[in-house]
Amino acid sequence: MAKLPKWTRRADARPDELAQAALELCSERGVHATRVADVAERAGVTVGTVYRYFRDKDALIEAALRTAVGPSGQGDVPDRPGATLPALADALRRWGTFFGGAGLRSVRVVLSDPARDAGAPQGVIGEAIHELATLVARGIERKEVRADLAPVSLARALVGALLFAPMLGAPEGASGGESDADIEGIVALATRGLRADGPSWRPTTGATTGA
């Protein structure tokens, strides 16, 4: 990829510019393959300038990840019967679109570093888990969502599906629109499977498999 033009020389904006350069490079190469010198070159500054604003590479990566802002539109469940699952569907669509678009860079950065906590509360993945878990918990309180699954565990599973779908690429012979179709598939599985009046497929204690 060709080197971008040098960033505007404004001291107050330089930390954000360096963080953005780090986000771009780490999403392309991975965290471990990206050096501070690479970030400096992409931003058009010296290595010393980077260290003037960030104590080390890890601090720079943390700043890069903070540049990612989750999707807007989060709200409480409307106070009317049956509102939980539509609210959950809306949240899944918002986060699915985000992870497949504007948030894809930050996801690639986090997943390229096994030592990093992908679900940390201060990151966008953690934000998604928190929002979905909160919606599920409120649905359980209102008896609109099945109560036999832990909200946080369920939210982690749903976010995992949303994160992984864009990385699979388009299926052979695809004609476009697969990203939206993937999200709608996740929405359908979640909203139908979580209905409070739906069946549970959890194995009973002592159940065995096989003939």
PDB file of N, CA and C in Angstrom, residues 16-86:
ATOM      1  N   ASP A  16      -3.917  11.648  17.885  1.00  0.00           N
ATOM      2  CA  ASP A  16      -4.990  10.967  17.154  1.00  0.00           C
ATOM      3  C   ASP A  16      -4.515  10.500  15.782  1.00  0.00           C
ATOM      4  N   GLU A  17      -3.671  11.309  15.148  1.00  0.00           N
ATOM      5  CA  GLU A  17      -3.151  10.929  13.832  1.00  0.00           C
ATOM      6  C   GLU A  17      -2.253   9.702  13.935  1.00  0.00           C
ATOM      7  N   LEU A  18      -1.436   9.646  14.970  1.00  0.00           N
ATOM      8  CA  LEU A  18      -0.565   8.491  15.176  1.00  0.00           C
ATOM      9  C   LEU A  18      -1.389   7.247  15.504  1.00  0.00           C
ATOM     10  N   ALA A  19      -2.422   7.416  16.314  1.00  0.00           N
ATOM     11  CA  ALA A  19      -3.287   6.289  16.657  1.00  0.00           C
ATOM     12  C   ALA A  19      -3.998   5.759  15.413  1.00  0.00           C
ATOM     13  N   GLN A  20      -4.446   6.661  14.551  1.00  0.00           N
ATOM     14  CA  GLN A  20      -5.115   6.239  13.320  1.00  0.00           C
ATOM     15  C   GLN A  20      -4.160   5.499  12.400  1.00  0.00           C
ATOM     16  N   ALA A  21      -2.924   5.984  12.302  1.00  0.00           N
ATOM     17  CA  ALA A  21      -1.925   5.300  11.485  1.00  0.00           C
ATOM     18  C   ALA A  21      -1.640   3.910  12.032  1.00  0.00           C
ATOM     19  N   ALA A  22      -1.571   3.794  13.358  1.00  0.00           N
ATOM     20  CA  ALA A  22      -1.332   2.490  13.985  1.00  0.00           C
ATOM     21  C   ALA A  22      -2.492   1.540  13.721  1.00  0.00           C
ATOM     22  N   LEU A  23      -3.722   2.067  13.790  1.00  0.00           N
ATOM     23  CA  LEU A  23      -4.895   1.222  13.539  1.00  0.00           C
ATOM     24  C   LEU A  23      -4.872   0.686  12.110  1.00  0.00           C
ATOM     25  N   GLU A  24      -4.555   1.548  11.154  1.00  0.00           N
ATOM     26  CA  GLU A  24      -4.512   1.128   9.755  1.00  0.00           C
ATOM     27  C   GLU A  24      -3.469   0.034   9.540  1.00  0.00           C
ATOM     28  N   LEU A  25      -2.267   0.266  10.054  1.00  0.00           N
ATOM     29  CA  LEU A  25      -1.182  -0.693   9.834  1.00  0.00           C
ATOM     30  C   LEU A  25      -1.430  -2.016  10.541  1.00  0.00           C
ATOM     31  N   CYS A  26      -1.881  -1.954  11.803  1.00  0.00           N
ATOM     32  CA  CYS A  26      -2.107  -3.190  12.557  1.00  0.00           C
ATOM     33  C   CYS A  26      -3.249  -4.008  11.963  1.00  0.00           C
ATOM     34  N   SER A  27      -4.238  -3.340  11.381  1.00  0.00           N
ATOM     35  CA  SER A  27      -5.329  -4.078  10.746  1.00  0.00           C
ATOM     36  C   SER A  27      -4.864  -4.750   9.461  1.00  0.00           C
ATOM     37  N   GLU A  28      -3.841  -4.177   8.810  1.00  0.00           N
ATOM     38  CA  GLU A  28      -3.303  -4.746   7.578  1.00  0.00           C
ATOM     39  C   GLU A  28      -2.298  -5.866   7.857  1.00  0.00           C
ATOM     40  N   ARG A  29      -1.441  -5.677   8.869  1.00  0.00           N
ATOM     41  CA  ARG A  29      -0.323  -6.592   9.100  1.00  0.00           C
ATOM     42  C   ARG A  29      -0.446  -7.431  10.361  1.00  0.00           C
ATOM     43  N   GLY A  30      -1.268  -6.983  11.303  1.00  0.00           N
ATOM     44  CA  GLY A  30      -1.308  -7.605  12.614  1.00  0.00           C
ATOM     45  C   GLY A  30      -0.442  -6.820  13.580  1.00  0.00           C
ATOM     46  N   VAL A  31      -0.746  -6.970  14.871  1.00  0.00           N
ATOM     47  CA  VAL A  31      -0.038  -6.198  15.894  1.00  0.00           C
ATOM     48  C   VAL A  31       1.441  -6.537  15.934  1.00  0.00           C
ATOM     49  N   HIS A  32       1.775  -7.823  15.935  1.00  0.00           N
ATOM     50  CA  HIS A  32       3.166  -8.224  16.134  1.00  0.00           C
ATOM     51  C   HIS A  32       4.049  -7.896  14.930  1.00  0.00           C
ATOM     52  N   ALA A  33       3.469  -7.803  13.748  1.00  0.00           N
ATOM     53  CA  ALA A  33       4.256  -7.501  12.552  1.00  0.00           C
ATOM     54  C   ALA A  33       4.384  -6.003  12.305  1.00  0.00           C
ATOM     55  N   THR A  34       3.740  -5.204  13.129  1.00  0.00           N
ATOM     56  CA  THR A  34       3.801  -3.750  12.973  1.00  0.00           C
ATOM     57  C   THR A  34       4.777  -3.162  13.977  1.00  0.00           C
ATOM     58  N   ARG A  35       5.760  -2.431  13.500  1.00  0.00           N
ATOM     59  CA  ARG A  35       6.751  -1.795  14.368  1.00  0.00           C
ATOM     60  C   ARG A  35       6.394  -0.322  14.574  1.00  0.00           C
ATOM     61  N   VAL A  36       6.901   0.240  15.654  1.00  0.00           N
ATOM     62  CA  VAL A  36       6.694   1.666  15.896  1.00  0.00           C
ATOM     63  C   VAL A  36       7.268   2.481  14.736  1.00  0.00           C
ATOM     64  N   ALA A  37       8.379   2.003  14.189  1.00  0.00           N
ATOM     65  CA  ALA A  37       8.982   2.698  13.045  1.00  0.00           C
ATOM     66  C   ALA A  37       8.048   2.706  11.841  1.00  0.00           C
ATOM     67  N   ASP A  38       7.270   1.632  11.671  1.00  0.00           N
ATOM     68  CA  ASP A  38       6.312   1.579  10.565  1.00  0.00           C
ATOM     69  C   ASP A  38       5.218   2.627  10.747  1.00  0.00           C
ATOM     70  N   VAL A  39       4.764   2.752  11.985  1.00  0.00           N
ATOM     71  CA  VAL A  39       3.722   3.734  12.278  1.00  0.00           C
ATOM     72  C   VAL A  39       4.246   5.147  12.025  1.00  0.00           C
ATOM     73  N   ALA A  40       5.479   5.390  12.461  1.00  0.00           N
ATOM     74  CA  ALA A  40       6.076   6.703  12.247  1.00  0.00           C
ATOM     75  C   ALA A  40       6.170   7.020  10.762  1.00  0.00           C
ATOM     76  N   GLU A  41       6.588   6.036   9.978  1.00  0.00           N
ATOM     77  CA  GLU A  41       6.701   6.252   8.525  1.00  0.00           C
ATOM     78  C   GLU A  41       5.336   6.523   7.909  1.00  0.00           C
ATOM     79  N   ARG A  42       4.324   5.750   8.313  1.00  0.00           N
ATOM     80  CA  ARG A  42       2.980   5.957   7.765  1.00  0.00           C
ATOM     81  C   ARG A  42       2.464   7.362   8.118  1.00  0.00           C
ATOM     82  N   ALA A  43       2.781   7.831   9.318  1.00  0.00           N
ATOM     83  CA  ALA A  43       2.304   9.142   9.750  1.00  0.00           C
ATOM     84  C   ALA A  43       3.197  10.280   9.283  1.00  0.00           C
ATOM     85  N   GLY A  44       4.362   9.940   8.718  1.00  0.00           N
ATOM     86  CA  GLY A  44       5.257  10.976   8.223  1.00  0.00           C
ATOM     87  C   GLY A  44       6.006  11.715   9.316  1.00  0.00           C
ATOM     88  N   VAL A  45       6.324  11.012  10.419  1.00  0.00           N
ATOM     89  CA  VAL A  45       7.070  11.622  11.516  1.00  0.00           C
ATOM     90  C   VAL A  45       8.242  10.719  11.881  1.00  0.00           C
ATOM     91  N   THR A  46       9.059  11.170  12.820  1.00  0.00           N
ATOM     92  CA  THR A  46      10.175  10.355  13.289  1.00  0.00           C
ATOM     93  C   THR A  46       9.705   9.414  14.390  1.00  0.00           C
ATOM     94  N   VAL A  47      10.492   8.373  14.647  1.00  0.00           N
ATOM     95  CA  VAL A  47      10.178   7.445  15.727  1.00  0.00           C
ATOM     96  C   VAL A  47      10.151   8.188  17.059  1.00  0.00           C
ATOM     97  N   GLY A  48      11.067   9.142  17.230  1.00  0.00           N
ATOM     98  CA  GLY A  48      11.102   9.916  18.460  1.00  0.00           C
ATOM     99  C   GLY A  48       9.811  10.666  18.720  1.00  0.00           C
ATOM    100  N   THR A  49       9.165  11.122  17.649  1.00  0.00           N
ATOM    101  CA  THR A  49       7.894  11.833  17.802  1.00  0.00           C
ATOM    102  C   THR A  49       6.830  10.902  18.366  1.00  0.00           C
ATOM    103  N   VAL A  50       6.815   9.660  17.912  1.00  0.00           N
ATOM    104  CA  VAL A  50       5.843   8.693  18.435  1.00  0.00           C
ATOM    105  C   VAL A  50       6.034   8.526  19.937  1.00  0.00           C
ATOM    106  N   TYR A  51       7.283   8.355  20.360  1.00  0.00           N
ATOM    107  CA  TYR A  51       7.555   8.141  21.780  1.00  0.00           C
ATOM    108  C   TYR A  51       7.355   9.408  22.613  1.00  0.00           C
ATOM    109  N   ARG A  52       7.248  10.524  21.966  1.00  0.00           N
ATOM    110  CA  ARG A  52       6.946  11.756  22.686  1.00  0.00           C
ATOM    111  C   ARG A  52       5.513  11.721  23.210  1.00  0.00           C
ATOM    112  N   TYR A  53       4.643  11.001  22.504  1.00  0.00           N
ATOM    113  CA  TYR A  53       3.237  10.951  22.885  1.00  0.00           C
ATOM    114  C   TYR A  53       2.822   9.629  23.522  1.00  0.00           C
ATOM    115  N   PHE A  54       3.558   8.556  23.224  1.00  0.00           N
ATOM    116  CA  PHE A  54       3.201   7.238  23.746  1.00  0.00           C
ATOM    117  C   PHE A  54       4.432   6.577  24.357  1.00  0.00           C
ATOM    118  N   ARG A  55       4.271   6.035  25.568  1.00  0.00           N
ATOM    119  CA  ARG A  55       5.433   5.497  26.281  1.00  0.00           C
ATOM    120  C   ARG A  55       6.000   4.251  25.613  1.00  0.00           C
ATOM    121  N   ASP A  56       5.144   3.485  24.935  1.00  0.00           N
ATOM    122  CA  ASP A  56       5.610   2.274  24.268  1.00  0.00           C
ATOM    123  C   ASP A  56       4.585   1.862  23.205  1.00  0.00           C
ATOM    124  N   LYS A  57       4.883   0.765  22.521  1.00  0.00           N
ATOM    125  CA  LYS A  57       4.014   0.303  21.445  1.00  0.00           C
ATOM    126  C   LYS A  57       2.636  -0.089  21.966  1.00  0.00           C
ATOM    127  N   ASP A  58       2.584  -0.716  23.143  1.00  0.00           N
ATOM    128  CA  ASP A  58       1.295  -1.152  23.672  1.00  0.00           C
ATOM    129  C   ASP A  58       0.382   0.038  23.943  1.00  0.00           C
ATOM    130  N   ALA A  59       0.946   1.129  24.466  1.00  0.00           N
ATOM    131  CA  ALA A  59       0.137   2.326  24.709  1.00  0.00           C
ATOM    132  C   ALA A  59      -0.389   2.890  23.391  1.00  0.00           C
ATOM    133  N   LEU A  60       0.422   2.800  22.359  1.00  0.00           N
ATOM    134  CA  LEU A  60       0.001   3.266  21.041  1.00  0.00           C
ATOM    135  C   LEU A  60      -1.147   2.414  20.508  1.00  0.00           C
ATOM    136  N   ILE A  61      -1.059   1.097  20.674  1.00  0.00           N
ATOM    137  CA  ILE A  61      -2.120   0.203  20.196  1.00  0.00           C
ATOM    138  C   ILE A  61      -3.412   0.452  20.972  1.00  0.00           C
ATOM    139  N   GLU A  62      -3.295   0.649  22.285  1.00  0.00           N
ATOM    140  CA  GLU A  62      -4.490   0.936  23.083  1.00  0.00           C
ATOM    141  C   GLU A  62      -5.164   2.209  22.589  1.00  0.00           C
ATOM    142  N   ALA A  63      -4.369   3.222  22.279  1.00  0.00           N
ATOM    143  CA  ALA A  63      -4.936   4.471  21.755  1.00  0.00           C
ATOM    144  C   ALA A  63      -5.593   4.234  20.399  1.00  0.00           C
ATOM    145  N   ALA A  64      -4.969   3.389  19.579  1.00  0.00           N
ATOM    146  CA  ALA A  64      -5.533   3.073  18.263  1.00  0.00           C
ATOM    147  C   ALA A  64      -6.905   2.419  18.407  1.00  0.00           C
ATOM    148  N   LEU A  65      -7.028   1.497  19.350  1.00  0.00           N
ATOM    149  CA  LEU A  65      -8.299   0.802  19.540  1.00  0.00           C
ATOM    150  C   LEU A  65      -9.369   1.737  20.086  1.00  0.00           C
ATOM    151  N   ARG A  66      -8.962   2.753  20.836  1.00  0.00           N
ATOM    152  CA  ARG A  66      -9.940   3.704  21.370  1.00  0.00           C
ATOM    153  C   ARG A  66     -10.502   4.629  20.303  1.00  0.00           C
ATOM    154  N   THR A  67      -9.869   4.648  19.131  1.00  0.00           N
ATOM    155  CA  THR A  67     -10.410   5.481  18.055  1.00  0.00           C
ATOM    156  C   THR A  67     -11.689   4.885  17.473  1.00  0.00           C
ATOM    157  N   ALA A  68     -11.908   3.594  17.715  1.00  0.00           N
ATOM    158  CA  ALA A  68     -13.117   2.937  17.206  1.00  0.00           C
ATOM    159  C   ALA A  68     -14.302   3.297  18.089  1.00  0.00           C
ATOM    160  N   VAL A  69     -15.349   3.813  17.496  1.00  0.00           N
ATOM    161  CA  VAL A  69     -16.560   4.199  18.215  1.00  0.00           C
ATOM    162  C   VAL A  69     -17.701   3.314  17.734  1.00  0.00           C
ATOM    163  N   GLY A  70     -18.366   2.668  18.671  1.00  0.00           N
ATOM    164  CA  GLY A  70     -19.449   1.762  18.319  1.00  0.00           C
ATOM    165  C   GLY A  70     -20.620   2.472  17.663  1.00  0.00           C
ATOM    166  N   PRO A  71     -21.562   1.716  17.131  1.00  0.00           N
ATOM    167  CA  PRO A  71     -22.710   2.312  16.431  1.00  0.00           C
ATOM    168  C   PRO A  71     -23.627   3.056  17.383  1.00  0.00           C
ATOM    169  N   SER A  72     -24.252   4.093  16.877  1.00  0.00           N
ATOM    170  CA  SER A  72     -25.204   4.854  17.679  1.00  0.00           C
ATOM    171  C   SER A  72     -26.556   4.156  17.654  1.00  0.00           C
ATOM    172  N   GLY A  73     -27.433   4.591  18.519  1.00  0.00           N
ATOM    173  CA  GLY A  73     -28.794   4.067  18.500  1.00  0.00           C
ATOM    174  C   GLY A  73     -29.147   3.180  19.663  1.00  0.00           C
ATOM    175  N   GLN A  74     -28.191   2.948  20.588  1.00  0.00           N
ATOM    176  CA  GLN A  74     -28.495   2.094  21.732  1.00  0.00           C
ATOM    177  C   GLN A  74     -29.571   2.741  22.587  1.00  0.00           C
ATOM    178  N   GLY A  75     -30.531   1.965  22.988  1.00  0.00           N
ATOM    179  CA  GLY A  75     -31.604   2.499  23.825  1.00  0.00           C
ATOM    180  C   GLY A  75     -32.168   1.412  24.718  1.00  0.00           C
ATOM    181  N   ASP A  76     -33.059   1.811  25.600  1.00  0.00           N
ATOM    182  CA  ASP A  76     -33.686   0.870  26.507  1.00  0.00           C
ATOM    183  C   ASP A  76     -34.807   0.133  25.782  1.00  0.00           C
ATOM    184  N   VAL A  77     -35.236  -0.967  26.383  1.00  0.00           N
ATOM    185  CA  VAL A  77     -36.356  -1.709  25.819  1.00  0.00           C
ATOM    186  C   VAL A  77     -37.632  -0.903  26.048  1.00  0.00           C
ATOM    187  N   PRO A  78     -38.400  -0.622  24.990  1.00  0.00           N
ATOM    188  CA  PRO A  78     -39.652   0.129  25.173  1.00  0.00           C
ATOM    189  C   PRO A  78     -40.561  -0.559  26.187  1.00  0.00           C
ATOM    190  N   ASP A  79     -41.301   0.228  26.932  1.00  0.00           N
ATOM    191  CA  ASP A  79     -42.165  -0.314  27.983  1.00  0.00           C
ATOM    192  C   ASP A  79     -43.499  -0.755  27.400  1.00  0.00           C
ATOM    193  N   ARG A  80     -43.430  -1.791  26.606  1.00  0.00           N
ATOM    194  CA  ARG A  80     -44.657  -2.381  26.073  1.00  0.00           C
ATOM    195  C   ARG A  80     -44.430  -3.881  25.900  1.00  0.00           C
ATOM    196  N   PRO A  81     -45.476  -4.666  25.991  1.00  0.00           N
ATOM    197  CA  PRO A  81     -45.331  -6.116  25.892  1.00  0.00           C
ATOM    198  C   PRO A  81     -44.700  -6.543  24.565  1.00  0.00           C
ATOM    199  N   GLY A  82     -43.809  -7.506  24.642  1.00  0.00           N
ATOM    200  CA  GLY A  82     -43.208  -8.072  23.438  1.00  0.00           C
ATOM    201  C   GLY A  82     -42.140  -7.225  22.789  1.00  0.00           C
ATOM    202  N   ALA A  83     -41.613  -6.228  23.501  1.00  0.00           N
ATOM    203  CA  ALA A  83     -40.652  -5.308  22.884  1.00  0.00           C
ATOM    204  C   ALA A  83     -39.205  -5.788  22.955  1.00  0.00           C
ATOM    205  N   THR A  84     -38.918  -6.798  23.774  1.00  0.00           N
ATOM    206  CA  THR A  84     -37.530  -7.191  23.994  1.00  0.00           C
ATOM    207  C   THR A  84     -36.873  -7.764  22.745  1.00  0.00           C
ATOM    208  N   LEU A  85     -37.497  -8.721  22.123  1.00  0.00           N
ATOM    209  CA  LEU A  85     -36.864  -9.374  20.975  1.00  0.00           C
ATOM    210  C   LEU A  85     -36.691  -8.440  19.777  1.00  0.00           C
ATOM    211  N   PRO A  86     -37.655  -7.559  19.465  1.00  0.00           N
ATOM    212  CA  PRO A  86     -37.390  -6.566  18.416  1.00  0.00           C
ATOM    213  C   PRO A  86     -36.218  -5.647  18.759  1.00  0.00           C
TER     214      PRO A  86
END
